[in-house]
mmCIF file of C-alpha atoms in Angstrom:
data_model
loop_
_atom_site.group_PDB
_atom_site.id
_atom_site.type_symbol
_atom_site.label_atom_id
_atom_site.label_comp_id
_atom_site.label_asym_id
_atom_site.label_seq_id
_atom_site.Cartn_x
_atom_site.Cartn_y
_atom_site.Cartn_z
ATOM 1 C CA UNK W 1 -12.763 -14.153 6.238
ATOM 2 C CA UNK W 2 -14.784 -11.267 7.725
ATOM 3 C CA UNK W 3 -16.870 -13.712 9.749
ATOM 4 C CA UNK W 4 -13.765 -15.434 11.141
ATOM 5 C CA UNK W 5 -12.184 -12.131 12.186
ATOM 6 C CA UNK W 6 -15.422 -10.922 13.809
ATOM 7 C CA UNK W 7 -15.637 -14.178 15.772
ATOM 8 C CA UNK W 8 -12.049 -13.762 17.021
ATOM 9 C CA UNK W 9 -12.778 -10.194 18.111
ATOM 10 C CA UNK W 10 -15.734 -11.385 20.181
ATOM 11 C CA UNK W 11 -13.656 -14.198 21.696
ATOM 12 C CA UNK W 12 -10.185 -12.774 22.340
ATOM 13 C CA UNK W 13 -10.070 -9.021 21.536
ATOM 14 C CA UNK W 14 -6.894 -9.376 19.394
ATOM 15 C CA UNK W 15 -4.906 -6.850 17.355
ATOM 16 C CA UNK W 16 -4.495 -7.487 13.631
ATOM 17 C CA UNK W 17 -2.163 -6.698 10.787
ATOM 18 C CA UNK W 18 -3.741 -6.861 7.330
ATOM 19 C CA UNK W 19 -0.876 -7.209 4.862
ATOM 20 C CA UNK W 20 -0.700 -7.445 1.086
ATOM 21 C CA UNK W 21 -0.202 -5.318 -2.031
ATOM 22 C CA UNK W 22 -1.923 -1.946 -2.268
ATOM 23 C CA UNK W 23 -5.420 -1.770 -3.689
ATOM 24 C CA UNK W 24 -6.550 -5.326 -2.978
ATOM 25 C CA UNK W 25 -9.143 -4.582 -0.298
ATOM 26 C CA UNK W 26 -7.305 -4.368 3.051
ATOM 27 C CA UNK W 27 -8.954 -1.125 4.181
ATOM 28 C CA UNK W 28 -12.288 -2.166 2.691
ATOM 29 C CA UNK W 29 -12.131 -5.393 4.721
ATOM 30 C CA UNK W 30 -11.155 -3.511 7.896
ATOM 31 C CA UNK W 31 -14.160 -1.200 7.465
ATOM 32 C CA UNK W 32 -16.408 -4.229 6.883
ATOM 33 C CA UNK W 33 -15.134 -5.780 10.136
ATOM 34 C CA UNK W 34 -15.920 -2.572 12.036
ATOM 35 C CA UNK W 35 -19.395 -2.379 10.491
ATOM 36 C CA UNK W 36 -20.104 -6.025 11.315
ATOM 37 C CA UNK W 37 -19.237 -5.489 14.993
ATOM 38 C CA UNK W 38 -21.052 -2.174 15.467
ATOM 39 C CA UNK W 39 -24.020 -3.154 13.301
ATOM 40 C CA UNK W 40 -24.262 -6.585 14.985
ATOM 41 C CA UNK W 41 -25.183 -8.204 11.672
ATOM 42 C CA UNK W 42 -22.867 -10.418 9.580
ATOM 43 C CA UNK W 43 -22.577 -9.339 6.877
ATOM 44 C CA UNK W 44 -23.321 -5.770 7.945
ATOM 45 C CA UNK W 45 -26.659 -4.392 6.764
ATOM 46 C CA UNK W 46 -25.031 -1.297 5.184
ATOM 47 C CA UNK W 47 -28.178 0.737 5.782
ATOM 48 C CA UNK W 48 -28.360 1.447 9.522
ATOM 49 C CA UNK W 49 -26.928 4.564 11.185
ATOM 50 C CA UNK W 50 -23.957 2.582 12.531
ATOM 51 C CA UNK W 51 -22.989 1.297 9.077
ATOM 52 C CA UNK W 52 -23.429 4.674 7.384
ATOM 53 C CA UNK W 53 -21.251 6.478 9.934
ATOM 54 C CA UNK W 54 -18.520 3.839 9.723
ATOM 55 C CA UNK W 55 -18.642 3.990 5.910
ATOM 56 C CA UNK W 56 -18.180 7.776 6.056
ATOM 57 C CA UNK W 57 -15.425 7.344 8.680
ATOM 58 C CA UNK W 58 -17.243 9.618 11.133
ATOM 59 C CA UNK W 59 -18.274 7.054 13.764
ATOM 60 C CA UNK W 60 -16.943 8.086 17.218
ATOM 61 C CA UNK W 61 -15.883 4.480 17.885
ATOM 62 C CA UNK W 62 -13.628 4.457 14.822
ATOM 63 C CA UNK W 63 -10.238 6.176 14.741
ATOM 64 C CA UNK W 64 -8.184 6.153 11.526
ATOM 65 C CA UNK W 65 -4.504 7.093 11.559
ATOM 66 C CA UNK W 66 -2.562 7.649 8.323
ATOM 67 C CA UNK W 67 0.507 9.565 7.115
ATOM 68 C CA UNK W 68 0.049 13.311 7.240
ATOM 69 C CA UNK W 69 -0.411 15.045 3.887
ATOM 70 C CA UNK W 70 2.872 16.910 4.249
ATOM 71 C CA UNK W 71 4.856 13.860 5.317
ATOM 72 C CA UNK W 72 5.846 10.389 4.192
ATOM 73 C CA UNK W 73 5.622 9.203 7.793
ATOM 74 C CA UNK W 74 3.230 8.604 10.634
ATOM 75 C CA UNK W 75 4.916 10.728 13.261
ATOM 76 C CA UNK W 76 5.019 10.199 17.004
ATOM 77 C CA UNK W 77 2.699 13.172 17.556
ATOM 78 C CA UNK W 78 -0.096 11.245 15.808
ATOM 79 C CA UNK W 79 0.443 8.206 18.021
ATOM 80 C CA UNK W 80 0.634 10.348 21.175
ATOM 81 C CA UNK W 81 -2.686 11.984 20.284
ATOM 82 C CA UNK W 82 -4.137 8.530 19.684
ATOM 83 C CA UNK W 83 -2.899 7.199 23.036
ATOM 84 C CA UNK W 84 -4.302 10.259 24.810
ATOM 85 C CA UNK W 85 -7.725 9.730 23.222
ATOM 86 C CA UNK W 86 -7.710 6.064 24.243
ATOM 87 C CA UNK W 87 -7.533 7.044 27.912
ATOM 88 C CA UNK W 88 -11.248 7.817 27.667
ATOM 89 C CA UNK W 89 -13.983 5.236 27.258
ATOM 90 C CA UNK W 90 -15.515 4.671 23.836
ATOM 91 C CA UNK W 91 -18.063 7.378 23.096
ATOM 92 C CA UNK W 92 -20.950 4.993 22.441
ATOM 93 C CA UNK W 93 -19.951 1.897 24.390
ATOM 94 C CA UNK W 94 -19.386 -1.321 22.450
ATOM 95 C CA UNK W 95 -15.984 -1.971 20.846
ATOM 96 C CA UNK W 96 -13.686 0.790 19.687
ATOM 97 C CA UNK W 97 -11.528 0.392 16.580
ATOM 98 C CA UNK W 98 -8.236 1.943 15.565
ATOM 99 C CA UNK W 99 -7.228 1.488 11.924
ATOM 100 C CA UNK W 100 -3.665 2.514 11.094
ATOM 101 C CA UNK W 101 -3.353 2.900 7.340
ATOM 102 C CA UNK W 102 0.129 2.470 5.817
ATOM 103 C CA UNK W 103 1.354 1.284 9.219
ATOM 104 C CA UNK W 104 4.824 0.659 7.753
ATOM 105 C CA UNK W 105 5.184 4.438 7.525
ATOM 106 C CA UNK W 106 5.441 4.784 11.290
ATOM 107 C CA UNK W 107 8.934 6.064 12.043
ATOM 108 C CA UNK W 108 11.103 4.606 14.825
ATOM 109 C CA UNK W 109 9.657 6.835 17.548
ATOM 110 C CA UNK W 110 6.026 6.324 16.564
ATOM 111 C CA UNK W 111 6.577 2.561 16.148
ATOM 112 C CA UNK W 112 7.977 2.290 19.676
ATOM 113 C CA UNK W 113 5.094 4.338 21.065
ATOM 114 C CA UNK W 114 2.631 2.098 19.209
ATOM 115 C CA UNK W 115 4.384 -0.997 20.536
ATOM 116 C CA UNK W 116 3.768 0.090 24.144
ATOM 117 C CA UNK W 117 0.069 0.519 23.387
ATOM 118 C CA UNK W 118 -0.153 -2.911 21.741
ATOM 119 C CA UNK W 119 1.567 -4.494 24.755
ATOM 120 C CA UNK W 120 -1.195 -3.181 27.036
ATOM 121 C CA UNK W 121 -4.142 -2.386 24.775
ATOM 122 C CA UNK W 122 -7.058 -0.436 26.281
ATOM 123 C CA UNK W 123 -10.131 -2.452 27.150
ATOM 124 C CA UNK W 124 -12.446 -3.227 24.224
ATOM 125 C CA UNK W 125 -10.143 -1.502 21.725
ATOM 126 C CA UNK W 126 -9.273 -3.370 18.535
ATOM 127 C CA UNK W 127 -6.236 -2.343 16.471
ATOM 128 C CA UNK W 128 -6.094 -3.121 12.757
ATOM 129 C CA UNK W 129 -2.801 -2.157 11.099
ATOM 130 C CA UNK W 130 -2.783 -2.043 7.297
ATOM 131 C CA UNK W 131 0.471 -2.446 5.394
ATOM 132 C CA UNK W 132 1.875 -3.284 1.988
ATOM 133 C CA UNK W 133 5.392 -3.638 3.464
ATOM 134 C CA UNK W 134 5.186 -6.018 6.397
ATOM 135 C CA UNK W 135 8.946 -6.657 6.392
ATOM 136 C CA UNK W 136 9.673 -3.005 7.194
ATOM 137 C CA UNK W 137 7.657 -3.026 10.426
ATOM 138 C CA UNK W 138 9.119 -3.718 13.866
ATOM 139 C CA UNK W 139 9.196 -7.502 14.497
ATOM 140 C CA UNK W 140 7.952 -6.813 18.031
ATOM 141 C CA UNK W 141 4.835 -5.100 16.647
ATOM 142 C CA UNK W 142 4.224 -7.976 14.239
ATOM 143 C CA UNK W 143 4.577 -10.509 17.073
ATOM 144 C CA UNK W 144 1.797 -8.805 19.044
ATOM 145 C CA UNK W 145 -0.717 -8.951 16.204
ATOM 146 C CA UNK W 146 -2.474 -11.662 14.259
ATOM 147 C CA UNK W 147 -1.253 -11.330 10.682
ATOM 148 C CA UNK W 148 -3.936 -11.670 8.004
ATOM 149 C CA UNK W 149 -2.409 -11.980 4.524
ATOM 150 C CA UNK W 150 -4.296 -10.637 1.513
ATOM 151 C CA UNK W 151 -3.504 -12.070 -1.901
ATOM 152 C CA UNK W 152 -3.582 -10.077 -5.148
ATOM 153 C CA UNK W 153 -7.032 -10.053 -6.681
ATOM 154 C CA UNK W 154 -7.683 -12.740 -9.285
ATOM 155 C CA UNK W 155 -7.667 -11.435 -12.854
ATOM 156 C CA UNK W 156 -11.213 -12.691 -13.475
ATOM 157 C CA UNK W 157 -12.492 -10.715 -10.479
ATOM 158 C CA UNK W 158 -10.684 -7.573 -11.619
ATOM 159 C CA UNK W 159 -12.195 -7.895 -15.106
ATOM 160 C CA UNK W 160 -15.662 -8.069 -13.576
ATOM 161 C CA UNK W 161 -15.148 -5.157 -11.153
ATOM 162 C CA UNK W 162 -13.452 -2.897 -13.695
ATOM 163 C CA UNK W 163 -15.651 -3.959 -16.606
ATOM 164 C CA UNK W 164 -12.691 -4.228 -18.975
ATOM 165 C CA UNK W 165 -11.619 -6.765 -21.570
ATOM 166 C CA UNK W 166 -9.079 -9.493 -20.843
ATOM 167 C CA UNK W 167 -6.744 -7.996 -23.456
ATOM 168 C CA UNK W 168 -6.288 -4.696 -21.635
ATOM 169 C CA UNK W 169 -2.542 -3.907 -21.768
ATOM 170 C CA UNK W 170 -2.512 -2.414 -18.259
ATOM 171 C CA UNK W 171 -4.095 -5.380 -16.488
ATOM 172 C CA UNK W 172 -0.930 -7.520 -16.021
ATOM 173 C CA UNK W 173 1.030 -4.539 -14.691
ATOM 174 C CA UNK W 174 -1.577 -3.894 -11.969
ATOM 175 C CA UNK W 175 -0.703 -7.261 -10.397
ATOM 176 C CA UNK W 176 -4.100 -7.789 -8.803
ATOM 177 C CA UNK W 177 -4.498 -4.243 -7.448
ATOM 178 C CA UNK W 178 -7.557 -2.183 -8.349
ATOM 179 C CA UNK W 179 -6.006 1.095 -7.170
ATOM 180 C CA UNK W 180 -2.813 0.466 -9.147
ATOM 181 C CA UNK W 181 -4.835 -0.292 -12.294
ATOM 182 C CA UNK W 182 -6.871 2.873 -11.820
ATOM 183 C CA UNK W 183 -3.701 4.938 -11.462
ATOM 184 C CA UNK W 184 -2.345 3.483 -14.705
ATOM 185 C CA UNK W 185 -5.680 3.917 -16.507
ATOM 186 C CA UNK W 186 -6.074 7.535 -15.341
ATOM 187 C CA UNK W 187 -2.649 8.283 -16.814
ATOM 188 C CA UNK W 188 -2.685 5.907 -19.781
ATOM 189 C CA UNK W 189 -0.811 8.099 -22.328
ATOM 190 C CA UNK W 190 2.206 8.492 -20.036
ATOM 191 C CA UNK W 191 2.041 4.887 -18.809
ATOM 192 C CA UNK W 192 1.825 3.501 -22.353
ATOM 193 C CA UNK W 193 4.859 5.613 -23.247
ATOM 194 C CA UNK W 194 6.766 4.171 -20.273
ATOM 195 C CA UNK W 195 5.761 0.610 -21.218
ATOM 196 C CA UNK W 196 6.943 1.243 -24.780
ATOM 197 C CA UNK W 197 10.273 2.484 -23.418
ATOM 198 C CA UNK W 198 10.630 -0.628 -21.244
ATOM 199 C CA UNK W 199 10.112 -2.818 -24.298
ATOM 200 C CA UNK W 200 12.431 -0.799 -26.554
ATOM 201 C CA UNK W 201 14.676 1.288 -24.282
ATOM 202 C CA UNK W 202 17.081 3.945 -25.504
ATOM 203 C CA UNK W 203 20.177 5.289 -23.745
ATOM 204 C CA UNK W 204 19.536 8.709 -25.288
ATOM 205 C CA UNK W 205 19.480 11.243 -22.455
ATOM 206 C CA UNK W 206 16.881 13.312 -24.345
ATOM 207 C CA UNK W 207 14.566 10.286 -24.530
ATOM 208 C CA UNK W 208 15.133 9.319 -20.898
ATOM 209 C CA UNK W 209 14.608 12.904 -19.729
ATOM 210 C CA UNK W 210 11.388 13.101 -21.762
ATOM 211 C CA UNK W 211 9.984 9.905 -20.213
ATOM 212 C CA UNK W 212 11.070 11.043 -16.754
ATOM 213 C CA UNK W 213 9.292 14.401 -17.168
ATOM 214 C CA UNK W 214 6.087 12.625 -18.199
ATOM 215 C CA UNK W 215 6.250 10.329 -15.167
ATOM 216 C CA UNK W 216 6.967 13.170 -12.728
ATOM 217 C CA UNK W 217 3.915 14.971 -14.093
ATOM 218 C CA UNK W 218 1.596 12.090 -13.194
ATOM 219 C CA UNK W 219 3.083 11.241 -9.799
ATOM 220 C CA UNK W 220 3.135 14.848 -8.520
ATOM 221 C CA UNK W 221 0.603 15.422 -5.757
ATOM 222 C CA UNK W 222 0.000 17.859 -2.906
ATOM 223 C CA UNK W 223 0.161 14.942 -0.483
ATOM 224 C CA UNK W 224 3.670 13.538 -0.035
ATOM 225 C CA UNK W 225 2.196 10.183 0.976
ATOM 226 C CA UNK W 226 0.135 10.020 -2.226
ATOM 227 C CA UNK W 227 3.108 11.113 -4.281
ATOM 228 C CA UNK W 228 5.156 8.314 -2.753
ATOM 229 C CA UNK W 229 2.399 5.798 -3.536
ATOM 230 C CA UNK W 230 2.281 7.014 -7.138
ATOM 231 C CA UNK W 231 6.042 6.625 -7.395
ATOM 232 C CA UNK W 232 5.810 3.097 -6.003
ATOM 233 C CA UNK W 233 3.288 2.263 -8.733
ATOM 234 C CA UNK W 234 5.839 3.362 -11.327
ATOM 235 C CA UNK W 235 8.570 1.288 -9.688
ATOM 236 C CA UNK W 236 6.217 -1.711 -9.614
ATOM 237 C CA UNK W 237 5.641 -1.375 -13.354
ATOM 238 C CA UNK W 238 9.387 -1.224 -14.049
ATOM 239 C CA UNK W 239 10.070 -4.194 -11.771
ATOM 240 C CA UNK W 240 7.231 -6.218 -13.307
ATOM 241 C CA UNK W 241 8.646 -5.697 -16.784
ATOM 242 C CA UNK W 242 12.156 -6.642 -15.657
ATOM 243 C CA UNK W 243 10.960 -9.802 -13.907
ATOM 244 C CA UNK W 244 8.999 -10.725 -17.045
ATOM 245 C CA UNK W 245 12.189 -10.316 -19.074
ATOM 246 C CA UNK W 246 14.117 -12.373 -16.543
ATOM 247 C CA UNK W 247 11.626 -15.242 -16.830
ATOM 248 C CA UNK W 248 11.767 -15.067 -20.629
ATOM 249 C CA UNK W 249 15.564 -15.283 -20.609
ATOM 250 C CA UNK W 250 15.818 -17.947 -17.894
ATOM 251 C CA UNK W 251 17.594 -20.285 -20.314
ATOM 252 C CA UNK W 252 20.234 -17.704 -21.226
ATOM 253 C CA UNK W 253 22.611 -17.418 -18.262
ATOM 254 C CA UNK W 254 24.332 -14.228 -19.386
ATOM 255 C CA UNK W 255 21.143 -12.330 -20.187
ATOM 256 C CA UNK W 256 19.283 -13.523 -17.093
ATOM 257 C CA UNK W 257 22.280 -12.577 -14.927
ATOM 258 C CA UNK W 258 22.332 -9.073 -16.411
ATOM 259 C CA UNK W 259 18.603 -8.628 -15.852
ATOM 260 C CA UNK W 260 18.926 -9.842 -12.267
ATOM 261 C CA UNK W 261 21.672 -7.282 -11.662
ATOM 262 C CA UNK W 262 19.446 -4.602 -13.146
ATOM 263 C CA UNK W 263 16.586 -5.614 -10.817
ATOM 264 C CA UNK W 264 18.909 -5.268 -7.819
ATOM 265 C CA UNK W 265 20.107 -1.899 -9.098
ATOM 266 C CA UNK W 266 16.534 -0.654 -9.491
ATOM 267 C CA UNK W 267 15.778 -1.816 -5.944
ATOM 268 C CA UNK W 268 18.780 0.091 -4.627
ATOM 269 C CA UNK W 269 17.871 3.226 -6.572
ATOM 270 C CA UNK W 270 14.215 3.043 -5.510
ATOM 271 C CA UNK W 271 15.171 3.181 -1.837
ATOM 272 C CA UNK W 272 16.328 6.735 -2.391
ATOM 273 C CA UNK W 273 12.747 7.918 -2.826
ATOM 274 C CA UNK W 274 12.372 7.647 0.949
ATOM 275 C CA UNK W 275 15.206 10.143 1.389
ATOM 276 C CA UNK W 276 15.545 13.618 -0.057
ATOM 277 C CA UNK W 277 16.948 12.532 -3.413
ATOM 278 C CA UNK W 278 15.443 14.344 -6.393
ATOM 279 C CA UNK W 279 12.645 12.287 -7.951
ATOM 280 C CA UNK W 280 13.828 13.165 -11.451
ATOM 281 C CA UNK W 281 17.347 11.881 -10.668
ATOM 282 C CA UNK W 282 15.942 8.651 -9.223
ATOM 283 C CA UNK W 283 13.788 8.082 -12.302
ATOM 284 C CA UNK W 284 16.477 8.938 -14.801
ATOM 285 C CA UNK W 285 18.913 6.559 -13.085
ATOM 286 C CA UNK W 286 16.328 3.772 -13.162
ATOM 287 C CA UNK W 287 15.550 4.271 -16.836
ATOM 288 C CA UNK W 288 19.234 4.485 -17.710
ATOM 289 C CA UNK W 289 19.879 1.149 -15.970
ATOM 290 C CA UNK W 290 17.033 -0.415 -17.961
ATOM 291 C CA UNK W 291 18.361 1.087 -21.200
ATOM 292 C CA UNK W 292 21.897 -0.119 -20.530
ATOM 293 C CA UNK W 293 20.522 -3.643 -20.068
ATOM 294 C CA UNK W 294 19.593 -3.854 -23.771
ATOM 295 C CA UNK W 295 22.295 -1.648 -25.226
#
């Protein structure tokens, strides 16, 4: 795939969107593309000065935009600064790359500003937008980029990379994402407790509040963007378990209907994490819906 993208860059200078679940190698692949162009070797040699600077994200021909630590969004100020910097030629000639991480976190203003830049991209500047939520991006931005879809990592590959056994209880919940697995593994006591609750839920407020407190402890982070990603990992685990239950009860219309309703309710509740709703309230409501499903 890297070779094909590098060839397209040499031929047509396109913009790209790399889309797929978190932790499956989108940013890694984007960095490999940049190295392959600036290093002029495919695959990149990984030992020259060009490769080392790209790897450390300090190459002057590489600009990386991501949500600010104190925000869940990529604000218009970040895009304006980017556009201003693109008025100047690349510092070391050759191609210049702009990687926008979590591109779906651009707000309306920053998305519109980015759209104008994509409509008339600067000479020899390649944009690579990374997203795990393609559907939430402006259709006009998507239409101006070549979309490269990344699939979840195969279980066999994850076992080899992580050096874990096939029976690891966290592996199915990671759904092909190394970063999601690592988050679960780093917080295994709390995650195992949440999994146990999902399998045998209780409507007891004391129990729900206890689980919620444990989860809040592991998702809390100085960076709002990281905190949001941690919360999304928790939601993914809850949704995975519900979908698994739905598949298991596919022959029972009443039970499968109830689970489907619960899935929709969890989706609706989860949207509130993007607003100013208390995280503890969001979690407690989710867990209560799950508990009511089996009560």
